[in-house]
Amino acid sequence: MEIIHYSKAHHQFREKVRNFMRKEITPNIDQWEKERIMPRSAWKRMGEEKLLCTSVSKEYGGLGGDFLNGVIVTEELVRANHNGLGPTAHSDMIIPYIDSFASEKNKKKFLPGCITGEIITAFAMTEPDTGSDIASITTTAVETGDEVIINGSKIFITNGINSDLVVLVARDPAVKDSNDAISIYLVETGTPGFEKGQKLNKMGLHSQDTSELFFSNCRIPKENRLGEKGKGWGMLMEKLQQERILTALVSMASAEYILDWTMEYFKENSGHGKPVPKSQANQFALVEMATDVKIGRTFIDKLIVEHMEDKNIIIETSMAKYWISEMAKQLGGRCMDMLGEYATLENCPIVRPWLDARSMPIFAGTNEIMKAIIGKFMGL
Ligand SMILES: Cc1cc2nc3c(=O)[nH]c(=O)nc-3n(C[C@H](O)[C@H](O)[C@H](O)COP(=O)(O)OP(=O)(O)OC[C@H]3O[C@@H](n4cnc5c(N)ncnc54)[C@H](O)[C@@H]3O)c2cc1C
């Protein structure tokens, strides 16, 4: 039984996305991995084909689709062996803040470019001394007259180098209670006092650029604040759920990709390198992994449906994020052991998705934080 009921339009959209990936992503992805960035031209091509910000309304030039369109683009990116979270982060993790909380004037100003790929977004929360403990961020935003003065630095920012528009989390230093101190602002690249740092060379997710960002007396218009002052915490809590579902989804699709490839290799028992021994130990390992993948897929698809129905799934989302990302990490390692020395070569097809999936237990709230959330909401 299908858990997600994709419409005919969704199926056609997937076919279009798959064709696009085949023609425009797959032939170039190795080069982007080497350059450690997805070029702006590729973002624009995705925009031209209406593959970015798919859930944004037609009023701003968007596809006017639903969350399933974003799910499809994310899955097909992973299946094209391009796990760079860049477009998914832009379209379905960052844009929702602008779409839900920006003023109408700013939506009209920014959303059309975000949809066409001319404006690439980044989300800046993490700081050199603050990761999980969001309440401890030290980047300040002081509102004075019609302006906001920003000071501080951010690190590990996805799309940081490519970014034209940063959704920035900052605090009012005059407000003691962190719940009331945090606000979210839009900062445009080119604003005096905003500088980008170096591109960080991660162990995986190579074609997703990641960087530091610095703000020194950076002045932005007050109208660039999202929603009311001091309401940033609530916005984060609202939007982090979708980010965690998508992180679980990327892990899920990576696990499926790695297992499918390993199964085929095992069945063919030929091709590159040495054959995998057809022992019962290997057969049982594959069966166990296929079971994990089935359980994970059933769980994530159910959550996608419930997320779209606006159900309260805080506990289940955190469970899926930690369990599926951990499962993908273990599965990649197991497949690598089974394939032997061939899997130690960079060009072995399971290496990239495995290294990419390895960051997922850390990204979007670490798995320990997921367990802390589950414990809290279970009343433990
Ligand atoms: C590939 C990648 C892309 C990223 N992109 C972005 C981005 O675009 N924007 C952005 O703002 N950030 C981004 N991040 C940063 C990410 O959000 C942080 O890495 C994450 O929040 C964890 O913070 P940390 O790494 O500083 O770990 P820390 O918070 O320092 O934690 C270190 C260890 O302590 C554990 N720990 C911490 N607190 C607790 C607790 N209360 N209970 C139990 N254990 C705890 C953690 O689980 C972890 O194991 C990205 C990270 C990665 C890896």
Coordinates of N, CA and C in Angstrom, one line a residue, residues 17-104:
V17 N 11.8 16.0 -13.3 CA 13.0 16.3 -12.5 C 14.1 15.2 -12.8
R18 N 13.7 14.0 -12.9 CA 14.6 12.9 -13.2 C 15.4 13.2 -14.5
N19 N 14.6 13.6 -15.5 CA 15.2 13.9 -16.8 C 16.2 15.0 -16.7
F20 N 15.8 16.0 -15.9 CA 16.7 17.2 -15.7 C 18.0 16.7 -15.1
M21 N 17.8 15.9 -14.0 CA 19.0 15.5 -13.3 C 20.0 14.7 -14.2
R22 N 19.3 13.8 -15.0 CA 20.1 13.0 -16.0 C 20.9 13.8 -16.9
K23 N 20.2 14.9 -17.4 CA 20.9 15.7 -18.5 C 21.8 16.7 -17.9
E24 N 21.4 17.3 -16.8 CA 22.2 18.5 -16.3 C 22.9 18.4 -15.0
I25 N 22.6 17.4 -14.2 CA 23.3 17.3 -13.0 C 24.4 16.1 -13.1
T26 N 23.9 15.0 -13.5 CA 24.8 13.8 -13.5 C 26.1 14.1 -14.4
P27 N 26.0 14.7 -15.6 CA 27.3 14.9 -16.3 C 28.2 15.9 -15.7
N28 N 27.7 16.7 -14.8 CA 28.6 17.8 -14.2 C 29.0 17.6 -12.7
I29 N 28.3 16.7 -12.1 CA 28.4 16.6 -10.6 C 29.9 16.3 -10.2
D30 N 30.6 15.5 -10.9 CA 32.0 15.2 -10.5 C 32.8 16.5 -10.5
Q31 N 32.6 17.3 -11.5 CA 33.4 18.6 -11.6 C 33.0 19.5 -10.4
W32 N 31.7 19.6 -10.1 CA 31.3 20.5 -8.9 C 31.8 19.9 -7.6
E33 N 31.9 18.6 -7.5 CA 32.5 18.0 -6.3 C 33.9 18.4 -6.1
K34 N 34.6 18.4 -7.3 CA 36.1 18.8 -7.2 C 36.2 20.3 -6.9
E35 N 35.3 21.1 -7.5 CA 35.4 22.6 -7.2 C 34.8 22.9 -5.9
R36 N 34.1 22.0 -5.3 CA 33.4 22.2 -4.0 C 32.4 23.3 -4.0
I37 N 31.7 23.4 -5.1 CA 30.6 24.4 -5.1 C 29.7 24.0 -6.4
M38 N 28.4 24.3 -6.2 CA 27.5 24.1 -7.4 C 27.5 25.5 -8.1
P39 N 27.8 25.6 -9.3 CA 27.9 26.9 -10.0 C 26.5 27.6 -10.0
R40 N 26.6 28.9 -10.1 CA 25.3 29.7 -10.1 C 24.5 29.3 -11.4
S41 N 25.2 29.0 -12.5 CA 24.5 28.7 -13.7 C 23.6 27.5 -13.5
A42 N 24.0 26.5 -12.7 CA 23.2 25.3 -12.4 C 22.0 25.7 -11.6
W43 N 22.2 26.6 -10.6 CA 21.0 27.1 -9.9 C 20.0 27.8 -10.8
K44 N 20.5 28.6 -11.8 CA 19.6 29.3 -12.7 C 18.9 28.3 -13.6
R45 N 19.6 27.2 -14.0 CA 18.9 26.2 -14.8 C 17.8 25.5 -14.0
M46 N 18.1 25.2 -12.7 CA 17.0 24.7 -11.9 C 15.8 25.6 -11.8
G47 N 16.2 26.9 -11.6 CA 15.1 27.9 -11.6 C 14.3 28.0 -12.8
E48 N 15.0 28.0 -14.0 CA 14.3 28.0 -15.3 C 13.3 26.9 -15.4
E49 N 13.7 25.7 -14.9 CA 12.8 24.6 -15.0 C 11.8 24.5 -13.9
K50 N 11.8 25.5 -13.0 CA 10.8 25.6 -11.9 C 11.0 24.5 -10.9
L51 N 12.3 24.2 -10.6 CA 12.6 23.1 -9.6 C 13.0 23.7 -8.3
L52 N 13.0 25.0 -8.2 CA 13.4 25.7 -6.9 C 12.2 26.2 -6.2
C53 N 12.1 26.2 -4.9 CA 11.1 26.8 -4.1 C 9.7 26.4 -4.7
T54 N 9.5 25.1 -4.9 CA 8.3 24.6 -5.6 C 7.0 24.9 -4.8
S55 N 7.1 25.1 -3.5 CA 5.8 25.3 -2.8 C 5.4 26.7 -2.7
V56 N 6.3 27.6 -3.3 CA 5.9 29.1 -3.2 C 4.8 29.3 -4.3
S57 N 3.9 30.2 -3.9 CA 2.7 30.5 -4.7 C 3.1 31.1 -6.1
K58 N 2.2 30.8 -7.0 CA 2.4 31.4 -8.4 C 2.4 32.9 -8.4
E59 N 1.8 33.5 -7.4 CA 1.8 35.0 -7.3 C 3.2 35.6 -7.4
Y60 N 4.2 34.8 -6.8 CA 5.5 35.3 -6.8 C 6.4 34.7 -7.9
G61 N 5.7 33.9 -8.8 CA 6.4 33.3 -9.9 C 6.7 31.8 -9.6
G62 N 6.2 31.3 -8.5 CA 6.5 29.9 -8.1 C 5.7 28.9 -8.8
L63 N 6.0 27.6 -8.5 CA 5.2 26.5 -9.1 C 3.8 26.4 -8.5
G64 N 3.8 26.9 -7.2 CA 2.5 26.8 -6.5 C 2.2 25.3 -6.1
G65 N 3.2 24.6 -5.9 CA 3.1 23.1 -5.6 C 2.9 22.9 -4.1
D66 N 3.1 21.7 -3.7 CA 3.0 21.4 -2.2 C 4.3 20.8 -1.8
F67 N 4.4 20.4 -0.5 CA 5.6 19.9 0.0 C 6.2 18.7 -0.8
L68 N 5.2 17.9 -1.4 CA 5.6 16.7 -2.1 C 6.5 17.1 -3.3
N69 N 6.4 18.3 -3.9 CA 7.2 18.7 -5.0 C 8.7 18.8 -4.5
G70 N 8.8 19.4 -3.3 CA 10.1 19.6 -2.7 C 10.7 18.2 -2.3
V71 N 9.9 17.3 -1.9 CA 10.3 15.9 -1.5 C 10.9 15.3 -2.8
I72 N 10.1 15.4 -3.9 CA 10.6 14.8 -5.2 C 11.9 15.4 -5.6
V73 N 12.1 16.7 -5.6 CA 13.4 17.3 -6.0 C 14.5 16.7 -5.1
T74 N 14.3 16.7 -3.8 CA 15.3 16.2 -2.9 C 15.7 14.8 -3.2
E75 N 14.7 13.9 -3.3 CA 15.0 12.5 -3.6 C 15.7 12.3 -4.9
E76 N 15.3 13.1 -5.9 CA 16.0 12.9 -7.2 C 17.4 13.5 -7.2
L77 N 17.6 14.5 -6.4 CA 19.0 15.0 -6.3 C 19.9 13.9 -5.7
V78 N 19.4 13.2 -4.7 CA 20.2 12.2 -4.0 C 20.4 11.0 -5.0
R79 N 19.3 10.7 -5.8 CA 19.4 9.6 -6.7 C 20.4 9.9 -7.9
A80 N 20.6 11.2 -8.1 CA 21.6 11.6 -9.1 C 23.0 11.6 -8.5
N81 N 23.1 11.1 -7.3 CA 24.3 11.1 -6.5 C 24.9 12.5 -6.3
H82 N 23.9 13.5 -6.1 CA 24.3 14.8 -5.8 C 23.6 15.1 -4.5
N83 N 24.3 14.8 -3.4 CA 23.6 14.9 -2.1 C 23.8 16.3 -1.5
G84 N 24.5 17.2 -2.2 CA 24.6 18.5 -1.7 C 23.3 19.1 -1.3
L85 N 23.2 19.5 -0.1 CA 21.9 19.9 0.4 C 21.5 21.3 -0.1
G86 N 22.4 21.9 -0.8 CA 22.2 23.3 -1.2 C 20.8 23.7 -1.7
P87 N 20.3 23.1 -2.8 CA 19.0 23.5 -3.3 C 17.9 23.1 -2.4
T88 N 18.0 22.0 -1.7 CA 16.9 21.6 -0.7 C 16.9 22.6 0.5
A89 N 18.1 23.0 0.9 CA 18.2 24.0 2.0 C 17.5 25.3 1.6
H90 N 17.9 25.7 0.4 CA 17.3 27.0 -0.1 C 15.8 26.9 -0.3
S91 N 15.3 25.9 -1.0 CA 13.9 25.8 -1.4 C 13.0 25.5 -0.2
D92 N 13.4 24.5 0.6 CA 12.4 23.9 1.5 C 12.8 24.1 3.0
M93 N 14.0 24.6 3.3 CA 14.4 24.9 4.7 C 14.5 26.4 5.0
I94 N 14.9 27.2 4.0 CA 15.2 28.6 4.3 C 14.0 29.5 3.7
I95 N 13.6 29.2 2.5 CA 12.5 30.0 1.9 C 11.3 30.0 2.8
P96 N 10.9 28.9 3.4 CA 9.7 29.0 4.3 C 9.7 30.1 5.3
Y97 N 10.9 30.5 5.8 CA 10.9 31.6 6.8 C 10.5 32.9 6.1
I98 N 11.0 33.1 4.8 CA 10.6 34.3 4.1 C 9.1 34.3 3.7
D99 N 8.7 33.1 3.2 CA 7.4 32.9 2.7 C 6.3 33.1 3.9
S100 N 6.7 32.7 5.0 CA 5.7 32.8 6.2 C 5.8 34.1 6.9
F101 N 7.1 34.6 7.0 CA 7.2 35.7 8.0 C 7.7 37.1 7.4
A102 N 8.1 37.1 6.2 CA 8.6 38.4 5.6 C 7.4 39.3 5.3
S103 N 7.7 40.6 5.3 CA 6.6 41.6 4.9 C 6.3 41.3 3.4
E104 N 5.1 41.8 3.0 CA 4.7 41.6 1.6 C 5.7 42.2 0.7

